[in-house]
């Protein structure tokens, strides 16, 4: 499958309000998964506060709707006020993909 | 700027050969930065071994050249043999991007 979209969100956390941040991050993950066009989300963060979140969507309109979802807008506002020193957002079209999975029988390329 | 490319590499590390992995990962970062068309790289990994690396490239041909670089091919081979339980690769075209930076004068949206 290709031709869907990814949103790459790279960010540097401040040290402010860690509990508030964690709670909201979890809530946003739940909310995003309920949005039309949502395909999935990956998330990783280093100990120094640098992190990458990638969400996957069927189309650009779904991304726009999620960006403008009311509770998400509030979270974005607090993010700029408190949680992020900086962030960068990239909306991308997935052109190609492949995967690899270790199996009991040895490596398998997909 | 848009119209360039990103490669999203999501992976689950095994617990095998951590020193060998770290050394090779650093070497690959150095090598990638010397490749034609390289624009940058972001990397984050959780404590459970799940990680996301995103590299940025001017065009698809540069991505193909990096993928087939000799020392990188060897690293890919060892990655499948030892370092990764699974991984997923997505080649994407960056359609839009924006950023935010906290400043001394307060938030600034770019």
mmCIF file with all atom_site columns, C-alpha atoms in Angstrom:
data_model
loop_
_atom_site.group_PDB
_atom_site.id
_atom_site.type_symbol
_atom_site.label_atom_id
_atom_site.label_alt_id
_atom_site.label_comp_id
_atom_site.label_asym_id
_atom_site.label_entity_id
_atom_site.label_seq_id
_atom_site.pdbx_PDB_ins_code
_atom_site.Cartn_x
_atom_site.Cartn_y
_atom_site.Cartn_z
_atom_site.occupancy
_atom_site.B_iso_or_equiv
_atom_site.pdbx_formal_charge
_atom_site.auth_seq_id
_atom_site.auth_comp_id
_atom_site.auth_asym_id
_atom_site.auth_atom_id
_atom_site.pdbx_PDB_model_num
ATOM 1   C CA . UNK A 1 1   ? 0.000   0.000   0.000  1.00 0.00 ? 1   UNK A CA 1
ATOM 2   C CA . UNK A 1 2   ? 1.183   3.498   -0.794 1.00 0.00 ? 2   UNK A CA 1
ATOM 3   C CA . UNK A 1 3   ? -0.460  6.792   -1.731 1.00 0.00 ? 3   UNK A CA 1
ATOM 4   C CA . UNK A 1 4   ? -1.501  7.570   1.807  1.00 0.00 ? 4   UNK A CA 1
ATOM 5   C CA . UNK A 1 5   ? -0.073  10.366  3.935  1.00 0.00 ? 5   UNK A CA 1
ATOM 6   C CA . UNK A 1 6   ? 2.236   10.731  6.909  1.00 0.00 ? 6   UNK A CA 1
ATOM 7   C CA . UNK A 1 7   ? 2.635   13.663  9.281  1.00 0.00 ? 7   UNK A CA 1
ATOM 8   C CA . UNK A 1 8   ? 6.136   13.836  10.764 1.00 0.00 ? 8   UNK A CA 1
ATOM 9   C CA . UNK A 1 9   ? 6.170   15.835  13.992 1.00 0.00 ? 9   UNK A CA 1
ATOM 10  C CA . UNK A 1 10  ? 9.679   16.396  15.394 1.00 0.00 ? 10  UNK A CA 1
ATOM 11  C CA . UNK A 1 11  ? 9.864   18.280  18.673 1.00 0.00 ? 11  UNK A CA 1
ATOM 12  C CA . UNK A 1 12  ? 12.015  19.331  21.580 1.00 0.00 ? 12  UNK A CA 1
ATOM 13  C CA . UNK A 1 13  ? 10.200  19.155  24.916 1.00 0.00 ? 13  UNK A CA 1
ATOM 14  C CA . UNK A 1 14  ? 10.714  21.727  27.613 1.00 0.00 ? 14  UNK A CA 1
ATOM 15  C CA . UNK A 1 15  ? 10.939  20.382  31.158 1.00 0.00 ? 15  UNK A CA 1
ATOM 16  C CA . UNK A 1 16  ? 7.683   22.170  32.022 1.00 0.00 ? 16  UNK A CA 1
ATOM 17  C CA . UNK A 1 17  ? 4.504   20.412  33.177 1.00 0.00 ? 17  UNK A CA 1
ATOM 18  C CA . UNK A 1 18  ? 5.459   16.765  32.528 1.00 0.00 ? 18  UNK A CA 1
ATOM 19  C CA . UNK A 1 19  ? 2.236   15.343  34.029 1.00 0.00 ? 19  UNK A CA 1
ATOM 20  C CA . UNK A 1 20  ? 0.009   17.670  32.018 1.00 0.00 ? 20  UNK A CA 1
ATOM 21  C CA . UNK A 1 21  ? 1.967   16.825  28.899 1.00 0.00 ? 21  UNK A CA 1
ATOM 22  C CA . UNK A 1 22  ? 1.746   13.042  29.348 1.00 0.00 ? 22  UNK A CA 1
ATOM 23  C CA . UNK A 1 23  ? -1.971  13.123  30.064 1.00 0.00 ? 23  UNK A CA 1
ATOM 24  C CA . UNK A 1 24  ? -2.699  15.279  27.018 1.00 0.00 ? 24  UNK A CA 1
ATOM 25  C CA . UNK A 1 25  ? -0.414  13.215  24.764 1.00 0.00 ? 25  UNK A CA 1
ATOM 26  C CA . UNK A 1 26  ? -2.317  10.064  25.671 1.00 0.00 ? 26  UNK A CA 1
ATOM 27  C CA . UNK A 1 27  ? -5.653  11.800  25.184 1.00 0.00 ? 27  UNK A CA 1
ATOM 28  C CA . UNK A 1 28  ? -4.567  13.049  21.734 1.00 0.00 ? 28  UNK A CA 1
ATOM 29  C CA . UNK A 1 29  ? -3.502  9.527   20.731 1.00 0.00 ? 29  UNK A CA 1
ATOM 30  C CA . UNK A 1 30  ? -6.956  8.248   21.686 1.00 0.00 ? 30  UNK A CA 1
ATOM 31  C CA . UNK A 1 31  ? -8.726  11.126  19.932 1.00 0.00 ? 31  UNK A CA 1
ATOM 32  C CA . UNK A 1 32  ? -6.649  10.858  16.743 1.00 0.00 ? 32  UNK A CA 1
ATOM 33  C CA . UNK A 1 33  ? -7.498  7.161   16.471 1.00 0.00 ? 33  UNK A CA 1
ATOM 34  C CA . UNK A 1 34  ? -11.205 8.111   16.422 1.00 0.00 ? 34  UNK A CA 1
ATOM 35  C CA . UNK A 1 35  ? -10.764 10.565  13.536 1.00 0.00 ? 35  UNK A CA 1
ATOM 36  C CA . UNK A 1 36  ? -11.894 9.654   10.008 1.00 0.00 ? 36  UNK A CA 1
ATOM 37  C CA . UNK A 1 37  ? -8.959  8.665   7.826  1.00 0.00 ? 37  UNK A CA 1
ATOM 38  C CA . UNK A 1 38  ? -6.647  7.730   10.705 1.00 0.00 ? 38  UNK A CA 1
ATOM 39  C CA . UNK A 1 39  ? -4.357  4.786   9.850  1.00 0.00 ? 39  UNK A CA 1
ATOM 40  C CA . UNK A 1 40  ? -1.897  4.658   12.744 1.00 0.00 ? 40  UNK A CA 1
ATOM 41  C CA . UNK A 1 41  ? 0.700   6.472   14.836 1.00 0.00 ? 41  UNK A CA 1
ATOM 42  C CA . UNK A 1 42  ? 4.316   5.884   15.877 1.00 0.00 ? 42  UNK A CA 1
ATOM 43  C CA . UNK A 1 43  ? 6.074   7.683   18.674 1.00 0.00 ? 43  UNK A CA 1
ATOM 44  C CA . UNK A 1 44  ? 9.627   7.760   20.074 1.00 0.00 ? 44  UNK A CA 1
ATOM 45  C CA . UNK A 1 45  ? 11.447  10.175  22.371 1.00 0.00 ? 45  UNK A CA 1
ATOM 46  C CA . UNK A 1 46  ? 15.035  10.355  23.579 1.00 0.00 ? 46  UNK A CA 1
ATOM 47  C CA . UNK A 1 47  ? 15.966  11.036  27.193 1.00 0.00 ? 47  UNK A CA 1
ATOM 48  C CA . UNK A 1 48  ? 17.078  14.561  26.248 1.00 0.00 ? 48  UNK A CA 1
ATOM 49  C CA . UNK A 1 49  ? 13.483  15.420  25.267 1.00 0.00 ? 49  UNK A CA 1
ATOM 50  C CA . UNK A 1 50  ? 13.859  15.223  21.486 1.00 0.00 ? 50  UNK A CA 1
ATOM 51  C CA . UNK A 1 51  ? 11.051  13.197  19.962 1.00 0.00 ? 51  UNK A CA 1
ATOM 52  C CA . UNK A 1 52  ? 9.455   12.100  16.711 1.00 0.00 ? 52  UNK A CA 1
ATOM 53  C CA . UNK A 1 53  ? 5.778   11.302  16.240 1.00 0.00 ? 53  UNK A CA 1
ATOM 54  C CA . UNK A 1 54  ? 4.576   10.060  12.872 1.00 0.00 ? 54  UNK A CA 1
ATOM 55  C CA . UNK A 1 55  ? 0.863   9.705   12.198 1.00 0.00 ? 55  UNK A CA 1
ATOM 56  C CA . UNK A 1 56  ? -0.577  8.086   9.069  1.00 0.00 ? 56  UNK A CA 1
ATOM 57  C CA . UNK A 1 57  ? -3.732  9.193   7.236  1.00 0.00 ? 57  UNK A CA 1
ATOM 58  C CA . UNK A 1 58  ? -5.684  8.205   4.155  1.00 0.00 ? 58  UNK A CA 1
ATOM 59  C CA . UNK A 1 59  ? -5.811  11.726  2.697  1.00 0.00 ? 59  UNK A CA 1
ATOM 60  C CA . UNK A 1 60  ? -5.004  15.410  3.202  1.00 0.00 ? 60  UNK A CA 1
ATOM 61  C CA . UNK A 1 61  ? -8.568  16.313  4.150  1.00 0.00 ? 61  UNK A CA 1
ATOM 62  C CA . UNK A 1 62  ? -8.419  13.940  7.150  1.00 0.00 ? 62  UNK A CA 1
ATOM 63  C CA . UNK A 1 63  ? -5.186  15.623  8.273  1.00 0.00 ? 63  UNK A CA 1
ATOM 64  C CA . UNK A 1 64  ? -6.830  19.044  7.996  1.00 0.00 ? 64  UNK A CA 1
ATOM 65  C CA . UNK A 1 65  ? -9.839  17.869  10.045 1.00 0.00 ? 65  UNK A CA 1
ATOM 66  C CA . UNK A 1 66  ? -7.584  16.484  12.784 1.00 0.00 ? 66  UNK A CA 1
ATOM 67  C CA . UNK A 1 67  ? -5.536  19.667  12.840 1.00 0.00 ? 67  UNK A CA 1
ATOM 68  C CA . UNK A 1 68  ? -8.717  21.697  13.408 1.00 0.00 ? 68  UNK A CA 1
ATOM 69  C CA . UNK A 1 69  ? -10.398 19.332  15.881 1.00 0.00 ? 69  UNK A CA 1
ATOM 70  C CA . UNK A 1 70  ? -11.466 21.476  18.859 1.00 0.00 ? 70  UNK A CA 1
ATOM 71  C CA . UNK A 1 71  ? -9.769  19.615  21.710 1.00 0.00 ? 71  UNK A CA 1
ATOM 72  C CA . UNK A 1 72  ? -6.661  19.180  19.571 1.00 0.00 ? 72  UNK A CA 1
ATOM 73  C CA . UNK A 1 73  ? -6.554  22.942  18.946 1.00 0.00 ? 73  UNK A CA 1
ATOM 74  C CA . UNK A 1 74  ? -6.504  23.534  22.713 1.00 0.00 ? 74  UNK A CA 1
ATOM 75  C CA . UNK A 1 75  ? -3.669  21.007  23.103 1.00 0.00 ? 75  UNK A CA 1
ATOM 76  C CA . UNK A 1 76  ? -1.733  22.705  20.287 1.00 0.00 ? 76  UNK A CA 1
ATOM 77  C CA . UNK A 1 77  ? -2.115  26.032  22.056 1.00 0.00 ? 77  UNK A CA 1
ATOM 78  C CA . UNK A 1 78  ? -0.792  24.652  25.355 1.00 0.00 ? 78  UNK A CA 1
ATOM 79  C CA . UNK A 1 79  ? 2.001   22.906  23.439 1.00 0.00 ? 79  UNK A CA 1
ATOM 80  C CA . UNK A 1 80  ? 3.232   26.222  22.077 1.00 0.00 ? 80  UNK A CA 1
ATOM 81  C CA . UNK A 1 81  ? 2.818   27.929  25.445 1.00 0.00 ? 81  UNK A CA 1
ATOM 82  C CA . UNK A 1 82  ? 4.477   25.337  27.646 1.00 0.00 ? 82  UNK A CA 1
ATOM 83  C CA . UNK A 1 83  ? 5.507   21.941  26.339 1.00 0.00 ? 83  UNK A CA 1
ATOM 84  C CA . UNK A 1 84  ? 7.677   22.565  23.289 1.00 0.00 ? 84  UNK A CA 1
ATOM 85  C CA . UNK A 1 85  ? 10.857  24.546  22.906 1.00 0.00 ? 85  UNK A CA 1
ATOM 86  C CA . UNK A 1 86  ? 10.426  24.041  19.183 1.00 0.00 ? 86  UNK A CA 1
ATOM 87  C CA . UNK A 1 87  ? 8.680   21.700  16.807 1.00 0.00 ? 87  UNK A CA 1
ATOM 88  C CA . UNK A 1 88  ? 8.551   20.996  13.103 1.00 0.00 ? 88  UNK A CA 1
ATOM 89  C CA . UNK A 1 89  ? 5.673   19.503  11.116 1.00 0.00 ? 89  UNK A CA 1
ATOM 90  C CA . UNK A 1 90  ? 5.940   17.868  7.725  1.00 0.00 ? 90  UNK A CA 1
ATOM 91  C CA . UNK A 1 91  ? 3.004   16.548  5.741  1.00 0.00 ? 91  UNK A CA 1
ATOM 92  C CA . UNK A 1 92  ? 4.223   13.884  3.326  1.00 0.00 ? 92  UNK A CA 1
ATOM 93  C CA . UNK A 1 93  ? 2.835   11.571  0.699  1.00 0.00 ? 93  UNK A CA 1
ATOM 94  C CA . UNK A 1 94  ? 4.009   7.967   1.119  1.00 0.00 ? 94  UNK A CA 1
ATOM 95  C CA . UNK A 1 95  ? 5.399   6.893   -2.246 1.00 0.00 ? 95  UNK A CA 1
ATOM 96  C CA . UNK A 1 96  ? 6.863   3.487   -1.405 1.00 0.00 ? 96  UNK A CA 1
ATOM 97  C CA . UNK A 1 97  ? 7.155   1.241   1.614  1.00 0.00 ? 97  UNK A CA 1
ATOM 98  C CA . UNK A 1 98  ? 8.611   -2.070  2.615  1.00 0.00 ? 98  UNK A CA 1
ATOM 99  C CA . UNK A 1 99  ? 9.148   -3.986  5.796  1.00 0.00 ? 99  UNK A CA 1
ATOM 100 C CA . UNK A 1 100 ? 11.165  -6.702  7.455  1.00 0.00 ? 100 UNK A CA 1
ATOM 101 C CA . UNK A 1 101 ? 10.163  -9.126  10.186 1.00 0.00 ? 101 UNK A CA 1
ATOM 102 C CA . UNK A 1 102 ? 12.369  -11.582 12.049 1.00 0.00 ? 102 UNK A CA 1
ATOM 103 C CA . UNK A 1 103 ? 10.602  -14.965 12.147 1.00 0.00 ? 103 UNK A CA 1
ATOM 104 C CA . UNK A 1 104 ? 11.215  -18.252 13.918 1.00 0.00 ? 104 UNK A CA 1
ATOM 105 C CA . UNK A 1 105 ? 12.441  -19.561 10.563 1.00 0.00 ? 105 UNK A CA 1
ATOM 106 C CA . UNK A 1 106 ? 14.828  -16.650 10.114 1.00 0.00 ? 106 UNK A CA 1
ATOM 107 C CA . UNK A 1 107 ? 14.563  -13.229 8.472  1.00 0.00 ? 107 UNK A CA 1
ATOM 108 C CA . UNK A 1 108 ? 11.724  -12.447 6.062  1.00 0.00 ? 108 UNK A CA 1
ATOM 109 C CA . UNK A 1 109 ? 11.583  -9.423  3.785  1.00 0.00 ? 109 UNK A CA 1
ATOM 110 C CA . UNK A 1 110 ? 8.179   -8.009  2.811  1.00 0.00 ? 110 UNK A CA 1
ATOM 111 C CA . UNK B 2 1   ? 10.715  24.557  1.267  1.00 0.00 ? 1   UNK B CA 1
ATOM 112 C CA . UNK B 2 2   ? 8.872   21.440  0.159  1.00 0.00 ? 2   UNK B CA 1
ATOM 113 C CA . UNK B 2 3   ? 9.158   18.936  -2.688 1.00 0.00 ? 3   UNK B CA 1
ATOM 114 C CA . UNK B 2 4   ? 12.046  17.090  -1.128 1.00 0.00 ? 4   UNK B CA 1
ATOM 115 C CA . UNK B 2 5   ? 11.893  13.554  0.270  1.00 0.00 ? 5   UNK B CA 1
ATOM 116 C CA . UNK B 2 6   ? 11.885  11.868  3.654  1.00 0.00 ? 6   UNK B CA 1
ATOM 117 C CA . UNK B 2 7   ? 12.663  8.261   4.529  1.00 0.00 ? 7   UNK B CA 1
ATOM 118 C CA . UNK B 2 8   ? 10.838  7.120   7.671  1.00 0.00 ? 8   UNK B CA 1
ATOM 119 C CA . UNK B 2 9   ? 12.546  4.125   9.255  1.00 0.00 ? 9   UNK B CA 1
ATOM 120 C CA . UNK B 2 10  ? 10.622  2.665   12.201 1.00 0.00 ? 10  UNK B CA 1
ATOM 121 C CA . UNK B 2 11  ? 12.249  -0.263  13.964 1.00 0.00 ? 11  UNK B CA 1
ATOM 122 C CA . UNK B 2 12  ? 12.226  -2.547  16.954 1.00 0.00 ? 12  UNK B CA 1
ATOM 123 C CA . UNK B 2 13  ? 15.714  -3.323  18.250 1.00 0.00 ? 13  UNK B CA 1
ATOM 124 C CA . UNK B 2 14  ? 16.654  -6.726  19.557 1.00 0.00 ? 14  UNK B CA 1
ATOM 125 C CA . UNK B 2 15  ? 18.834  -6.778  22.669 1.00 0.00 ? 15  UNK B CA 1
ATOM 126 C CA . UNK B 2 16  ? 21.683  -8.310  20.633 1.00 0.00 ? 16  UNK B CA 1
ATOM 127 C CA . UNK B 2 17  ? 25.086  -6.704  20.119 1.00 0.00 ? 17  UNK B CA 1
ATOM 128 C CA . UNK B 2 18  ? 24.411  -3.213  21.533 1.00 0.00 ? 18  UNK B CA 1
ATOM 129 C CA . UNK B 2 19  ? 28.028  -1.994  21.105 1.00 0.00 ? 19  UNK B CA 1
ATOM 130 C CA . UNK B 2 20  ? 28.222  -3.157  17.498 1.00 0.00 ? 20  UNK B CA 1
ATOM 131 C CA . UNK B 2 21  ? 24.879  -1.517  16.808 1.00 0.00 ? 21  UNK B CA 1
ATOM 132 C CA . UNK B 2 22  ? 25.818  1.850   18.338 1.00 0.00 ? 22  UNK B CA 1
ATOM 133 C CA . UNK B 2 23  ? 29.125  2.010   16.515 1.00 0.00 ? 23  UNK B CA 1
ATOM 134 C CA . UNK B 2 24  ? 27.536  1.172   13.159 1.00 0.00 ? 24  UNK B CA 1
ATOM 135 C CA . UNK B 2 25  ? 24.633  3.582   13.715 1.00 0.00 ? 25  UNK B CA 1
ATOM 136 C CA . UNK B 2 26  ? 27.078  6.425   14.296 1.00 0.00 ? 26  UNK B CA 1
ATOM 137 C CA . UNK B 2 27  ? 29.149  5.424   11.286 1.00 0.00 ? 27  UNK B CA 1
ATOM 138 C CA . UNK B 2 28  ? 26.008  5.336   9.089  1.00 0.00 ? 28  UNK B CA 1
ATOM 139 C CA . UNK B 2 29  ? 25.018  8.818   10.288 1.00 0.00 ? 29  UNK B CA 1
ATOM 140 C CA . UNK B 2 30  ? 28.461  10.112  9.281  1.00 0.00 ? 30  UNK B CA 1
ATOM 141 C CA . UNK B 2 31  ? 28.382  8.295   5.927  1.00 0.00 ? 31  UNK B CA 1
ATOM 142 C CA . UNK B 2 32  ? 24.842  9.404   5.069  1.00 0.00 ? 32  UNK B CA 1
ATOM 143 C CA . UNK B 2 33  ? 25.809  13.036  5.664  1.00 0.00 ? 33  UNK B CA 1
ATOM 144 C CA . UNK B 2 34  ? 28.520  12.654  3.000  1.00 0.00 ? 34  UNK B CA 1
ATOM 145 C CA . UNK B 2 35  ? 26.094  11.341  0.373  1.00 0.00 ? 35  UNK B CA 1
ATOM 146 C CA . UNK B 2 36  ? 24.933  13.596  -2.481 1.00 0.00 ? 36  UNK B CA 1
ATOM 147 C CA . UNK B 2 37  ? 21.429  14.899  -1.856 1.00 0.00 ? 37  UNK B CA 1
ATOM 148 C CA . UNK B 2 38  ? 21.518  14.435  1.930  1.00 0.00 ? 38  UNK B CA 1
ATOM 149 C CA . UNK B 2 39  ? 19.585  17.167  3.758  1.00 0.00 ? 39  UNK B CA 1
ATOM 150 C CA . UNK B 2 40  ? 19.472  15.952  7.365  1.00 0.00 ? 40  UNK B CA 1
ATOM 151 C CA . UNK B 2 41  ? 18.515  13.204  9.791  1.00 0.00 ? 41  UNK B CA 1
ATOM 152 C CA . UNK B 2 42  ? 16.424  12.907  12.958 1.00 0.00 ? 42  UNK B CA 1
ATOM 153 C CA . UNK B 2 43  ? 16.547  10.028  15.378 1.00 0.00 ? 43  UNK B CA 1
ATOM 154 C CA . UNK B 2 44  ? 14.646  9.009   18.532 1.00 0.00 ? 44  UNK B CA 1
ATOM 155 C CA . UNK B 2 45  ? 14.337  5.734   20.403 1.00 0.00 ? 45  UNK B CA 1
ATOM 156 C CA . UNK B 2 46  ? 12.274  4.679   23.407 1.00 0.00 ? 46  UNK B CA 1
ATOM 157 C CA . UNK B 2 47  ? 13.696  2.664   26.286 1.00 0.00 ? 47  UNK B CA 1
ATOM 158 C CA . UNK B 2 48  ? 11.794  -0.416  25.045 1.00 0.00 ? 48  UNK B CA 1
ATOM 159 C CA . UNK B 2 49  ? 13.871  -0.408  21.836 1.00 0.00 ? 49  UNK B CA 1
ATOM 160 C CA . UNK B 2 50  ? 11.268  1.060   19.485 1.00 0.00 ? 50  UNK B CA 1
ATOM 161 C CA . UNK B 2 51  ? 12.781  3.835   17.383 1.00 0.00 ? 51  UNK B CA 1
ATOM 162 C CA . UNK B 2 52  ? 12.148  6.211   14.514 1.00 0.00 ? 52  UNK B CA 1
ATOM 163 C CA . UNK B 2 53  ? 14.830  7.582   12.203 1.00 0.00 ? 53  UNK B CA 1
ATOM 164 C CA . UNK B 2 54  ? 13.843  10.074  9.533  1.00 0.00 ? 54  UNK B CA 1
ATOM 165 C CA . UNK B 2 55  ? 16.344  11.122  6.897  1.00 0.00 ? 55  UNK B CA 1
ATOM 166 C CA . UNK B 2 56  ? 15.757  13.912  4.368  1.00 0.00 ? 56  UNK B CA 1
ATOM 167 C CA . UNK B 2 57  ? 16.922  13.942  0.761  1.00 0.00 ? 57  UNK B CA 1
ATOM 168 C CA . UNK B 2 58  ? 16.679  16.206  -2.271 1.00 0.00 ? 58  UNK B CA 1
ATOM 169 C CA . UNK B 2 59  ? 15.414  13.476  -4.608 1.00 0.00 ? 59  UNK B CA 1
ATOM 170 C CA . UNK B 2 60  ? 14.634  9.774   -5.079 1.00 0.00 ? 60  UNK B CA 1
ATOM 171 C CA . UNK B 2 61  ? 17.875  9.068   -6.923 1.00 0.00 ? 61  UNK B CA 1
ATOM 172 C CA . UNK B 2 62  ? 19.908  10.176  -3.883 1.00 0.00 ? 62  UNK B CA 1
ATOM 173 C CA . UNK B 2 63  ? 17.870  7.818   -1.701 1.00 0.00 ? 63  UNK B CA 1
ATOM 174 C CA . UNK B 2 64  ? 18.531  4.954   -4.106 1.00 0.00 ? 64  UNK B CA 1
ATOM 175 C CA . UNK B 2 65  ? 22.296  5.686   -4.098 1.00 0.00 ? 65  UNK B CA 1
ATOM 176 C CA . UNK B 2 66  ? 22.402  5.726   -0.294 1.00 0.00 ? 66  UNK B CA 1
ATOM 177 C CA . UNK B 2 67  ? 20.435  2.503   -0.132 1.00 0.00 ? 67  UNK B CA 1
ATOM 178 C CA . UNK B 2 68  ? 23.001  0.833   -2.411 1.00 0.00 ? 68  UNK B CA 1
ATOM 179 C CA . UNK B 2 69  ? 26.144  2.345   -0.853 1.00 0.00 ? 69  UNK B CA 1
ATOM 180 C CA . UNK B 2 70  ? 28.538  -0.563  -0.184 1.00 0.00 ? 70  UNK B CA 1
ATOM 181 C CA . UNK B 2 71  ? 29.201  -0.061  3.529  1.00 0.00 ? 71  UNK B CA 1
ATOM 182 C CA . UNK B 2 72  ? 25.522  0.698   4.094  1.00 0.00 ? 72  UNK B CA 1
ATOM 183 C CA . UNK B 2 73  ? 24.583  -2.591  2.381  1.00 0.00 ? 73  UNK B CA 1
ATOM 184 C CA . UNK B 2 74  ? 26.794  -4.471  4.859  1.00 0.00 ? 74  UNK B CA 1
ATOM 185 C CA . UNK B 2 75  ? 25.155  -2.634  7.770  1.00 0.00 ? 75  UNK B CA 1
ATOM 186 C CA . UNK B 2 76  ? 21.690  -3.449  6.380  1.00 0.00 ? 76  UNK B CA 1
ATOM 187 C CA . UNK B 2 77  ? 22.663  -7.106  6.214  1.00 0.00 ? 77  UNK B CA 1
ATOM 188 C CA . UNK B 2 78  ? 23.842  -7.174  9.840  1.00 0.00 ? 78  UNK B CA 1
ATOM 189 C CA . UNK B 2 79  ? 20.719  -5.227  10.830 1.00 0.00 ? 79  UNK B CA 1
ATOM 190 C CA . UNK B 2 80  ? 18.493  -7.978  9.463  1.00 0.00 ? 80  UNK B CA 1
ATOM 191 C CA . UNK B 2 81  ? 20.695  -10.694 10.968 1.00 0.00 ? 81  UNK B CA 1
ATOM 192 C CA . UNK B 2 82  ? 21.080  -9.280  14.463 1.00 0.00 ? 82  UNK B CA 1
ATOM 193 C CA . UNK B 2 83  ? 19.901  -5.812  15.374 1.00 0.00 ? 83  UNK B CA 1
ATOM 194 C CA . UNK B 2 84  ? 16.256  -5.585  14.346 1.00 0.00 ? 84  UNK B CA 1
ATOM 195 C CA . UNK B 2 85  ? 13.295  -7.687  15.337 1.00 0.00 ? 85  UNK B CA 1
ATOM 196 C CA . UNK B 2 86  ? 11.389  -5.838  12.631 1.00 0.00 ? 86  UNK B CA 1
ATOM 197 C CA . UNK B 2 87  ? 11.577  -2.610  10.700 1.00 0.00 ? 87  UNK B CA 1
ATOM 198 C CA . UNK B 2 88  ? 9.485   -0.641  8.275  1.00 0.00 ? 88  UNK B CA 1
ATOM 199 C CA . UNK B 2 89  ? 10.691  1.810   5.636  1.00 0.00 ? 89  UNK B CA 1
ATOM 200 C CA . UNK B 2 90  ? 8.599   4.484   3.984  1.00 0.00 ? 90  UNK B CA 1
ATOM 201 C CA . UNK B 2 91  ? 9.824   6.794   1.246  1.00 0.00 ? 91  UNK B CA 1
ATOM 202 C CA . UNK B 2 92  ? 7.741   9.962   1.240  1.00 0.00 ? 92  UNK B CA 1
ATOM 203 C CA . UNK B 2 93  ? 7.473   13.212  -0.644 1.00 0.00 ? 93  UNK B CA 1
ATOM 204 C CA . UNK B 2 94  ? 7.294   16.245  1.656  1.00 0.00 ? 94  UNK B CA 1
ATOM 205 C CA . UNK B 2 95  ? 4.279   18.261  0.523  1.00 0.00 ? 95  UNK B CA 1
ATOM 206 C CA . UNK B 2 96  ? 4.106   20.933  3.224  1.00 0.00 ? 96  UNK B CA 1
ATOM 207 C CA . UNK B 2 97  ? 6.020   21.895  6.316  1.00 0.00 ? 97  UNK B CA 1
ATOM 208 C CA . UNK B 2 98  ? 5.948   24.426  9.091  1.00 0.00 ? 98  UNK B CA 1
ATOM 209 C CA . UNK B 2 99  ? 7.722   25.012  12.333 1.00 0.00 ? 99  UNK B CA 1
ATOM 210 C CA . UNK B 2 100 ? 7.524   26.694  15.707 1.00 0.00 ? 100 UNK B CA 1
ATOM 211 C CA . UNK B 2 101 ? 10.302  28.092  17.851 1.00 0.00 ? 101 UNK B CA 1
ATOM 212 C CA . UNK B 2 102 ? 10.047  29.423  21.393 1.00 0.00 ? 102 UNK B CA 1
ATOM 213 C CA . UNK B 2 103 ? 11.902  32.769  21.567 1.00 0.00 ? 103 UNK B CA 1
ATOM 214 C CA . UNK B 2 104 ? 12.918  35.120  24.358 1.00 0.00 ? 104 UNK B CA 1
ATOM 215 C CA . UNK B 2 105 ? 10.063  37.373  23.177 1.00 0.00 ? 105 UNK B CA 1
ATOM 216 C CA . UNK B 2 106 ? 7.574   34.517  23.310 1.00 0.00 ? 106 UNK B CA 1
ATOM 217 C CA . UNK B 2 107 ? 6.355   31.951  20.808 1.00 0.00 ? 107 UNK B CA 1
ATOM 218 C CA . UNK B 2 108 ? 6.996   32.471  17.085 1.00 0.00 ? 108 UNK B CA 1
ATOM 219 C CA . UNK B 2 109 ? 5.297   30.466  14.329 1.00 0.00 ? 109 UNK B CA 1
ATOM 220 C CA . UNK B 2 110 ? 7.174   29.939  11.034 1.00 0.00 ? 110 UNK B CA 1
#
